[in-house]
Short mmCIF file of C-alpha atoms (C1' of nucleotides) in Angstrom, two decimals:
data_model
loop_
_atom_site.label_atom_id
_atom_site.label_comp_id
_atom_site.label_asym_id
_atom_site.label_seq_id
_atom_site.Cartn_x
_atom_site.Cartn_y
_atom_site.Cartn_z
CA MET M 1 -0.40 0.27 0.09
CA LYS M 2 1.33 3.32 -1.09
CA THR M 3 1.32 6.16 1.41
CA ARG M 4 0.24 9.57 1.01
CA THR M 5 3.81 11.31 1.45
CA GLN M 6 4.91 8.81 -1.39
CA ARG M 7 1.81 9.64 -3.78
CA LEU M 8 3.10 13.76 -2.82
CA LEU M 9 6.50 13.26 -4.42
CA ALA M 10 4.97 10.71 -7.49
CA ILE M 11 2.93 14.34 -8.04
CA ARG M 12 5.82 16.32 -7.75
CA LYS M 13 7.80 14.27 -9.95
CA ILE M 14 5.35 14.18 -12.61
CA ILE M 15 4.58 18.00 -12.71
CA GLU M 16 8.18 18.40 -12.75
CA ASN M 17 8.83 16.53 -15.63
CA ASN M 18 5.63 16.31 -17.84
CA LYS M 19 2.96 18.87 -18.83
CA VAL M 20 -0.12 18.08 -17.46
CA SER M 21 -2.66 19.90 -18.24
CA SER M 22 -5.53 18.89 -15.99
CA GLN M 23 -6.05 16.91 -12.74
CA GLU M 24 -7.80 14.47 -14.24
CA GLU M 25 -5.23 13.43 -16.41
CA LEU M 26 -2.74 13.62 -13.10
CA VAL M 27 -5.41 11.48 -11.80
CA GLU M 28 -5.06 8.62 -14.64
CA LYS M 29 -1.13 9.51 -14.70
CA LEU M 30 -1.08 8.27 -11.00
CA ALA M 31 -2.93 5.26 -11.27
CA LYS M 32 -1.00 3.58 -14.10
CA LYS M 33 1.72 4.05 -10.95
CA GLY M 34 -0.16 2.37 -8.76
CA PHE M 35 -1.61 5.51 -6.86
CA HIS M 36 -5.39 4.99 -6.73
CA LEU M 37 -7.11 8.40 -5.89
CA THR M 38 -9.87 10.68 -6.89
CA GLN M 39 -9.68 14.21 -8.33
CA ALA M 40 -10.86 15.24 -5.27
CA THR M 41 -8.01 14.48 -3.21
CA LEU M 42 -5.90 14.90 -5.87
CA SER M 43 -7.10 18.78 -5.60
CA ARG M 44 -6.11 18.65 -1.94
CA ASP M 45 -2.75 17.52 -2.30
CA LEU M 46 -1.69 20.20 -5.02
CA LYS M 47 -2.72 22.77 -2.37
CA TYR M 48 -1.07 21.41 -0.16
CA LEU M 49 2.06 21.33 -2.44
CA ARG M 50 1.61 25.08 -3.63
CA ALA M 51 1.04 23.81 -7.41
CA ALA M 52 -0.49 26.49 -9.92
CA LYS M 53 -1.55 26.17 -13.18
CA ILE M 54 -0.42 28.16 -16.58
CA ALA M 55 -1.04 29.35 -19.60
CA ASP M 56 1.47 27.28 -21.75
CA SER M 57 1.76 27.10 -25.60
CA ALA M 58 1.94 23.67 -26.09
CA ARG M 59 -0.96 22.43 -23.96
CA GLY M 60 -3.14 25.14 -23.35
CA TYR M 61 -2.89 25.01 -19.02
CA ILE M 62 0.03 22.95 -17.29
CA TYR M 63 0.55 22.73 -13.91
CA PHE M 64 3.81 23.85 -12.37
CA LEU M 65 5.71 24.37 -8.66
CA PRO M 66 7.39 27.56 -8.73
CA SER M 67 10.49 27.72 -6.45
CA ARG M 68 10.64 28.90 -2.66
CA GLU M 69 12.69 31.59 -4.43
CA THR M 70 10.26 32.54 -6.92
CA GLU M 71 7.61 33.45 -4.16
CA HIS M 72 9.67 34.88 -2.07
CA ALA M 73 11.74 37.33 -4.91
CA ASN M 74 7.71 37.87 -5.75
CA LEU M 75 7.22 38.94 -2.50
CA LEU M 76 10.06 40.90 -1.73
CA ALA M 77 9.41 42.36 -4.81
CA GLY M 78 7.03 45.70 -4.02
CA GLU M 79 10.10 46.15 -1.05
CA ASN M 80 13.68 45.13 -2.11
CA PHE M 81 16.91 45.78 -1.47
CA PRO M 82 19.22 48.28 -2.64
CA LEU M 83 20.84 47.96 -5.66
CA ASN M 84 24.32 49.52 -6.14
CA GLY M 85 25.88 50.85 -9.06
CA PHE M 86 22.83 54.08 -11.12
CA VAL M 87 23.90 56.30 -11.97
CA SER M 88 21.37 57.92 -14.43
CA LEU M 89 18.26 57.39 -16.03
CA GLU M 90 16.99 59.22 -19.19
CA PHE M 91 14.52 58.46 -21.83
CA ALA M 92 15.52 59.11 -25.77
CA TRP M 93 12.87 58.45 -28.30
CA HIS M 94 10.52 55.46 -26.94
CA PHE M 95 13.73 54.23 -25.12
CA GLY M 96 15.29 54.61 -21.51
CA VAL M 97 18.64 54.71 -21.35
CA ILE M 98 20.32 53.72 -17.93
CA ARG M 99 23.48 54.73 -16.95
CA THR M 100 25.85 52.96 -14.08
CA LEU M 101 29.10 52.32 -12.67
CA PRO M 102 31.06 50.55 -14.69
CA GLY M 103 30.78 46.63 -14.78
CA TYR M 104 27.04 47.02 -12.91
CA ALA M 105 24.94 47.20 -16.12
CA PRO M 106 24.46 44.03 -16.28
CA SER M 107 23.29 43.10 -12.72
CA ILE M 108 21.07 45.50 -12.63
CA ALA M 109 19.58 44.69 -15.91
CA SER M 110 18.76 41.74 -14.96
CA ALA M 111 17.34 42.46 -11.83
CA ILE M 112 14.59 44.77 -13.88
CA ASP M 113 14.49 41.47 -15.70
CA ASN M 114 13.30 39.43 -12.69
CA ILE M 115 10.75 41.46 -11.96
CA GLY M 116 9.39 40.79 -15.10
CA SER M 117 7.22 43.88 -15.49
CA TRP M 118 4.77 44.36 -17.81
CA GLN M 119 5.61 47.25 -18.89
CA VAL M 120 9.47 46.33 -19.92
CA ILE M 121 10.10 43.75 -22.94
CA GLY M 122 13.50 43.40 -21.88
CA THR M 123 16.78 45.24 -21.19
CA ILE M 124 19.67 44.68 -23.12
CA ALA M 125 23.04 45.85 -21.26
CA GLY M 126 26.44 46.60 -21.63
CA ASP M 127 28.99 47.12 -19.20
CA ASP M 128 27.64 50.49 -17.88
CA THR M 129 24.81 51.37 -20.31
CA ILE M 130 21.16 49.72 -20.02
CA LEU M 131 18.91 49.72 -22.70
CA VAL M 132 15.48 49.49 -21.44
CA ILE M 133 12.68 48.43 -24.09
CA PRO M 134 9.59 49.23 -23.34
CA ARG M 135 6.20 47.94 -24.53
CA GLU M 136 3.86 49.48 -27.34
CA GLY M 137 1.68 51.96 -25.44
CA THR M 138 3.14 52.45 -22.48
CA THR M 139 4.68 55.68 -21.41
CA LYS M 140 7.79 57.07 -19.67
CA GLU M 141 5.99 57.32 -16.71
CA ASP M 142 4.98 53.34 -16.71
CA VAL M 143 8.11 52.60 -16.70
CA LYS M 144 9.40 55.15 -14.32
CA ASN M 145 7.16 53.49 -11.82
CA MET M 146 8.22 50.30 -12.81
CA LEU M 147 11.82 51.24 -11.71
CA ALA M 148 10.82 52.63 -9.10
CA ARG M 149 9.84 49.62 -7.49
CA LEU M 150 13.70 48.62 -7.94
CA ILE M 151 15.93 51.86 -7.81
CA PRO M 152 13.90 54.63 -5.58
CA GLU M 153 16.81 56.93 -6.30
CA ALA M 154 16.16 56.54 -10.41
CA VAL M 155 13.17 58.85 -10.41
CA GLN M 156 13.23 61.48 -8.01
CA MET A 1 -12.67 54.11 -23.53
CA LYS A 2 -10.10 52.15 -21.95
CA THR A 3 -7.58 49.94 -23.93
CA ARG A 4 -7.15 46.18 -23.30
CA THR A 5 -3.87 47.44 -23.30
CA GLN A 6 -4.56 50.10 -20.09
CA ARG A 7 -6.90 47.12 -18.47
CA LEU A 8 -3.45 44.50 -18.88
CA LEU A 9 -1.69 46.59 -17.00
CA ALA A 10 -4.26 47.26 -14.82
CA ILE A 11 -4.71 43.46 -13.83
CA ARG A 12 -1.56 43.39 -13.18
CA LYS A 13 -0.75 46.18 -10.49
CA ILE A 14 -3.81 44.71 -8.68
CA ILE A 15 -2.85 40.93 -8.39
CA GLU A 16 0.78 42.33 -7.37
CA ASN A 17 -0.45 44.36 -4.88
CA ASN A 18 -3.91 42.71 -3.55
CA LYS A 19 -4.73 38.95 -2.28
CA VAL A 20 -7.09 38.33 -5.32
CA SER A 21 -8.68 34.82 -4.61
CA SER A 22 -11.23 34.45 -7.41
CA GLN A 23 -11.79 36.00 -10.89
CA GLU A 24 -14.91 37.48 -10.29
CA GLU A 25 -13.52 39.15 -7.16
CA LEU A 26 -10.99 40.75 -9.98
CA VAL A 27 -13.97 41.31 -12.41
CA GLU A 28 -15.52 43.96 -9.34
CA LYS A 29 -12.37 45.11 -8.63
CA LEU A 30 -11.46 46.18 -11.82
CA ALA A 31 -14.95 48.11 -12.65
CA LYS A 32 -14.55 50.20 -9.48
CA LYS A 33 -11.42 51.35 -11.75
CA GLY A 34 -13.71 51.84 -14.84
CA PHE A 35 -12.80 48.40 -16.94
CA HIS A 36 -15.79 46.59 -17.19
CA LEU A 37 -15.40 43.02 -18.66
CA THR A 38 -17.14 39.36 -18.18
CA GLN A 39 -15.17 37.09 -16.17
CA ALA A 40 -14.50 35.01 -19.17
CA THR A 41 -12.77 38.25 -20.92
CA LEU A 42 -10.66 38.19 -17.43
CA SER A 43 -10.12 34.58 -18.08
CA ARG A 44 -8.16 35.64 -21.20
CA ASP A 45 -6.44 38.05 -19.72
CA LEU A 46 -4.90 36.07 -16.90
CA LYS A 47 -3.86 33.43 -19.73
CA TYR A 48 -2.17 35.76 -21.87
CA LEU A 49 -0.47 37.44 -18.68
CA ARG A 50 0.26 33.83 -17.28
CA ALA A 51 -1.07 34.49 -14.08
CA ALA A 52 -1.38 31.03 -12.19
CA LYS A 53 -3.38 30.93 -8.86
CA ILE A 54 -1.54 29.31 -5.89
CA ALA A 55 -3.04 27.81 -2.30
CA ASP A 56 -2.37 30.84 -0.33
CA SER A 57 -3.10 30.30 4.05
CA ALA A 58 -4.75 33.76 4.29
CA ARG A 59 -7.22 33.27 1.66
CA GLY A 60 -7.50 30.09 0.75
CA TYR A 61 -6.49 30.85 -3.15
CA ILE A 62 -4.48 33.43 -4.64
CA TYR A 63 -3.07 34.91 -7.95
CA PHE A 64 0.30 35.55 -8.78
CA LEU A 65 2.72 36.69 -11.40
CA PRO A 66 5.63 34.71 -11.76
CA SER A 67 8.44 35.96 -12.57
CA ARG A 68 10.59 34.94 -15.99
CA GLU A 69 13.32 32.69 -14.01
CA THR A 70 10.08 30.35 -13.00
CA GLU A 71 9.39 30.40 -16.12
CA HIS A 72 12.96 29.73 -17.83
CA ALA A 73 13.08 26.98 -15.43
CA ASN A 74 10.31 25.32 -16.51
CA LEU A 75 11.03 25.71 -20.14
CA LEU A 76 14.35 24.15 -19.37
CA ALA A 77 12.77 21.15 -16.86
CA GLY A 78 10.31 19.96 -19.91
CA GLU A 79 12.57 18.32 -22.39
CA ASN A 80 11.55 20.21 -25.26
CA PHE A 81 12.98 23.80 -25.66
CA PRO A 82 12.72 25.65 -29.05
CA LEU A 83 16.21 25.98 -30.81
CA ASN A 84 18.81 27.00 -28.95
CA GLY A 85 17.43 28.81 -26.37
CA PHE A 86 14.94 30.51 -28.43
CA VAL A 87 12.04 32.02 -25.88
CA SER A 88 9.96 34.44 -27.39
CA LEU A 89 9.71 37.07 -30.03
CA GLU A 90 7.53 40.82 -29.33
CA PHE A 91 7.28 43.83 -31.12
CA ALA A 92 7.71 47.13 -29.94
CA TRP A 93 8.47 50.71 -31.50
CA HIS A 94 9.05 49.17 -35.06
CA PHE A 95 11.70 47.17 -33.13
CA GLY A 96 11.54 43.77 -32.75
CA VAL A 97 12.73 41.83 -29.39
CA ILE A 98 13.81 38.29 -28.71
CA ARG A 99 14.16 36.99 -25.12
CA THR A 100 16.28 33.79 -25.14
CA LEU A 101 17.49 31.65 -22.00
CA PRO A 102 19.88 33.14 -20.06
CA GLY A 103 23.30 33.59 -21.99
CA TYR A 104 21.57 32.73 -25.43
CA ALA A 105 21.37 35.56 -27.26
CA PRO A 106 24.84 35.84 -28.61
CA SER A 107 24.35 32.87 -30.69
CA ILE A 108 21.08 33.60 -31.93
CA ALA A 109 21.94 37.42 -33.10
CA SER A 110 24.33 36.19 -34.93
CA ALA A 111 22.98 33.40 -36.80
CA ILE A 112 20.25 36.02 -37.28
CA ASP A 113 23.31 38.30 -38.71
CA ASN A 114 24.52 35.66 -40.85
CA ILE A 115 21.20 35.06 -43.19
CA GLY A 116 22.09 38.67 -44.40
CA SER A 117 18.28 39.74 -44.97
CA TRP A 118 17.94 43.30 -46.05
CA GLN A 119 15.12 43.59 -44.04
CA VAL A 120 17.19 43.49 -40.84
CA ILE A 121 19.96 46.24 -40.33
CA GLY A 122 21.35 45.05 -37.57
CA THR A 123 21.26 43.18 -34.33
CA ILE A 124 22.00 44.30 -30.74
CA ALA A 125 22.83 41.07 -28.07
CA GLY A 126 22.93 41.39 -24.48
CA ASP A 127 23.08 38.23 -22.44
CA ASP A 128 19.43 36.95 -22.86
CA THR A 129 18.12 39.71 -25.17
CA ILE A 130 18.06 40.98 -28.71
CA LEU A 131 16.96 44.21 -30.71
CA VAL A 132 16.31 43.24 -33.94
CA ILE A 133 16.88 46.56 -35.82
CA PRO A 134 14.05 46.42 -39.65
CA ARG A 135 15.25 49.04 -42.14
CA GLU A 136 12.94 51.55 -42.55
CA GLY A 137 10.08 51.10 -44.61
CA THR A 138 9.82 47.23 -43.71
CA THR A 139 6.96 46.07 -41.91
CA LYS A 140 6.31 43.70 -38.63
CA GLU A 141 5.20 40.70 -40.93
CA ASP A 142 8.76 41.17 -43.07
CA VAL A 143 10.64 40.82 -40.29
CA LYS A 144 8.42 37.88 -38.34
CA ASN A 145 8.92 35.89 -42.44
CA MET A 146 12.70 36.63 -41.96
CA LEU A 147 12.60 35.28 -38.53
CA ALA A 148 10.89 32.12 -39.21
CA ARG A 149 13.38 30.78 -41.71
CA LEU A 150 15.81 30.47 -38.52
CA ILE A 151 13.35 29.92 -35.82
CA PRO A 152 10.25 28.75 -36.96
CA GLU A 153 8.53 28.60 -33.58
CA ALA A 154 8.95 32.22 -32.91
CA VAL A 155 5.34 33.15 -35.42
CA GLN A 156 3.96 30.20 -35.06
"C1'" DT N 1 -4.97 -2.17 23.66
"C1'" DT N 2 -8.33 1.09 23.82
"C1'" DA N 3 -11.01 5.22 23.63
"C1'" DA N 4 -10.52 9.74 22.16
"C1'" DA N 5 -8.95 12.83 18.38
"C1'" DA N 6 -6.99 13.89 14.07
"C1'" DA N 7 -6.07 13.07 9.82
"C1'" DA N 8 -7.11 11.56 4.80
"C1'" DT N 9 -10.22 10.30 1.83
"C1'" DG N 10 -14.79 9.80 -1.32
"C1'" DT N 11 -18.84 11.06 -3.06
"C1'" DA N 12 -21.40 14.33 -4.58
"C1'" DT N 13 -22.45 18.71 -5.92
"C1'" DA N 14 -20.91 23.60 -5.75
"C1'" DA N 15 -18.08 27.14 -6.92
"C1'" DA N 16 -14.68 28.79 -10.87
"C1'" DT N 17 -12.46 28.87 -15.07
"C1'" DT N 18 -12.42 28.04 -20.15
"C1'" DT N 19 -14.00 27.46 -24.39
"C1'" DG N 20 -16.84 27.63 -29.14
"C1'" DC N 21 -19.02 30.21 -31.66
"C1'" DA N 22 -21.00 34.81 -33.03
"C1'" DA N 23 -20.89 39.84 -33.52
"C1'" DT N 24 -18.03 43.90 -32.88
"C1'" DC N 25 -14.51 46.52 -33.39
"C1'" DT N 26 -8.91 47.70 -35.36
"C1'" DT N 27 -5.92 47.06 -38.42
"C1'" DA N 28 -3.68 46.62 -42.76
"C1'" DA N 29 -3.61 46.55 -47.66
"C1'" DT N 30 -5.72 48.23 -51.95
"C1'" DA Y 1 -12.40 55.07 -48.55
"C1'" DT Y 2 -13.02 50.09 -49.10
"C1'" DT Y 3 -12.44 45.73 -48.27
"C1'" DA Y 4 -10.38 41.97 -46.22
"C1'" DA Y 5 -7.94 39.91 -42.14
"C1'" DG Y 6 -7.26 39.69 -37.32
"C1'" DA Y 7 -8.46 40.71 -32.52
"C1'" DT Y 8 -11.49 41.49 -28.81
"C1'" DT Y 9 -15.48 40.69 -26.93
"C1'" DG Y 10 -20.29 38.48 -24.24
"C1'" DC Y 11 -23.03 34.81 -23.91
"C1'" DA Y 12 -24.26 30.34 -23.02
"C1'" DA Y 13 -22.32 26.01 -22.29
"C1'" DA Y 14 -18.98 22.68 -21.02
"C1'" DT Y 15 -15.14 21.63 -18.52
"C1'" DT Y 16 -12.53 21.88 -14.25
"C1'" DT Y 17 -11.59 22.40 -9.82
"C1'" DA Y 18 -13.12 23.16 -4.68
"C1'" DT Y 19 -15.30 22.09 -1.22
"C1'" DA Y 20 -19.34 20.14 2.78
"C1'" DC Y 21 -20.64 16.65 5.01
"C1'" DA Y 22 -19.74 11.84 6.29
"C1'" DT Y 23 -17.15 7.83 6.94
"C1'" DT Y 24 -12.99 5.68 7.19
"C1'" DT Y 25 -8.38 5.52 8.83
"C1'" DT Y 26 -4.06 6.77 11.53
"C1'" DT Y 27 -2.05 8.36 15.29
"C1'" DT Y 28 -1.88 10.03 20.25
"C1'" DA Y 29 -2.32 9.16 25.44
"C1'" DA Y 30 -3.49 6.49 28.80
#
DNA sequence: TTAAAAAATGTATAAATTTGCAATCTTAAT
DNA sequence: ATTAAGATTGCAAATTTATACATTTTTTAA
């Protein structure tokens, strides 16, 4: 007889290695591995594991397990630790240009990328300069607000 | 009249700053901000934004926006990640922006440069982002067609 | 060991989310 | 300007997920 703990592990493994679109589908996969349970129980297991369902281009929706780090980072995104090396922010045409101390551009650009802001499609960093590419339709102010979350002094 | 883009931004903001447990609840919050839409449309918006629902001790379940890191990890976990690190292609202000897995941008940019398309004047690659600069007068479609030759999944 | 308490589960159903379809609105091309 | 193609949306229905309640299983404490 399989234990609940074994089952939870099996669920983790399946979710991590396969694209699973629904609980019914997962119930079937688990049955093949010898775990017999109902969709209701699975729903509770997924809640316990803090699994989440997200859009996926291939399968519509898939389940995944957000990392501790991510959840934490997500929470920190609002308040957050100081970023060193920022020098200035200016806008040219529709783009933002951030100047940093030499060598600091990559880390700041990475931080901007990681907060996953809707307003910013991407950044490109050299050594001491970052090009910030805003999404079409967003304004300078939108981008500033987004940056303010990371680098308050950038927008003063 | 509020635009879809504005609405998507509003949704991000609400999700990031509040614990929202259901789409109906979010529909109401949006209505208070002047965005009137049905739950069905919201479902599509959340799919587009790749929002996910996760268990939360306080509210049962809440929506959240996973960071790009998570999505990358996720892509890597599912055996098939597209040709050499390609992640996404978007356009903004006449420019194409390609996102790649960390470290892959230079190689993909180089490949684009090497096919020597007339439509593309040049590319600039950071670590995980490529700015594609189209020749003046070319359309989004022109650039997509050109990219399709290299990265079919970029244009689906 | 045994009784009481807590945890886990299934059933049935409620609640929530997704989607096919038709209509409407936007965008792009001529 | 006109037309065609594409995007967006609401409605209603289908699908999927969560949960109240009852029952069974496991754990705890004497």
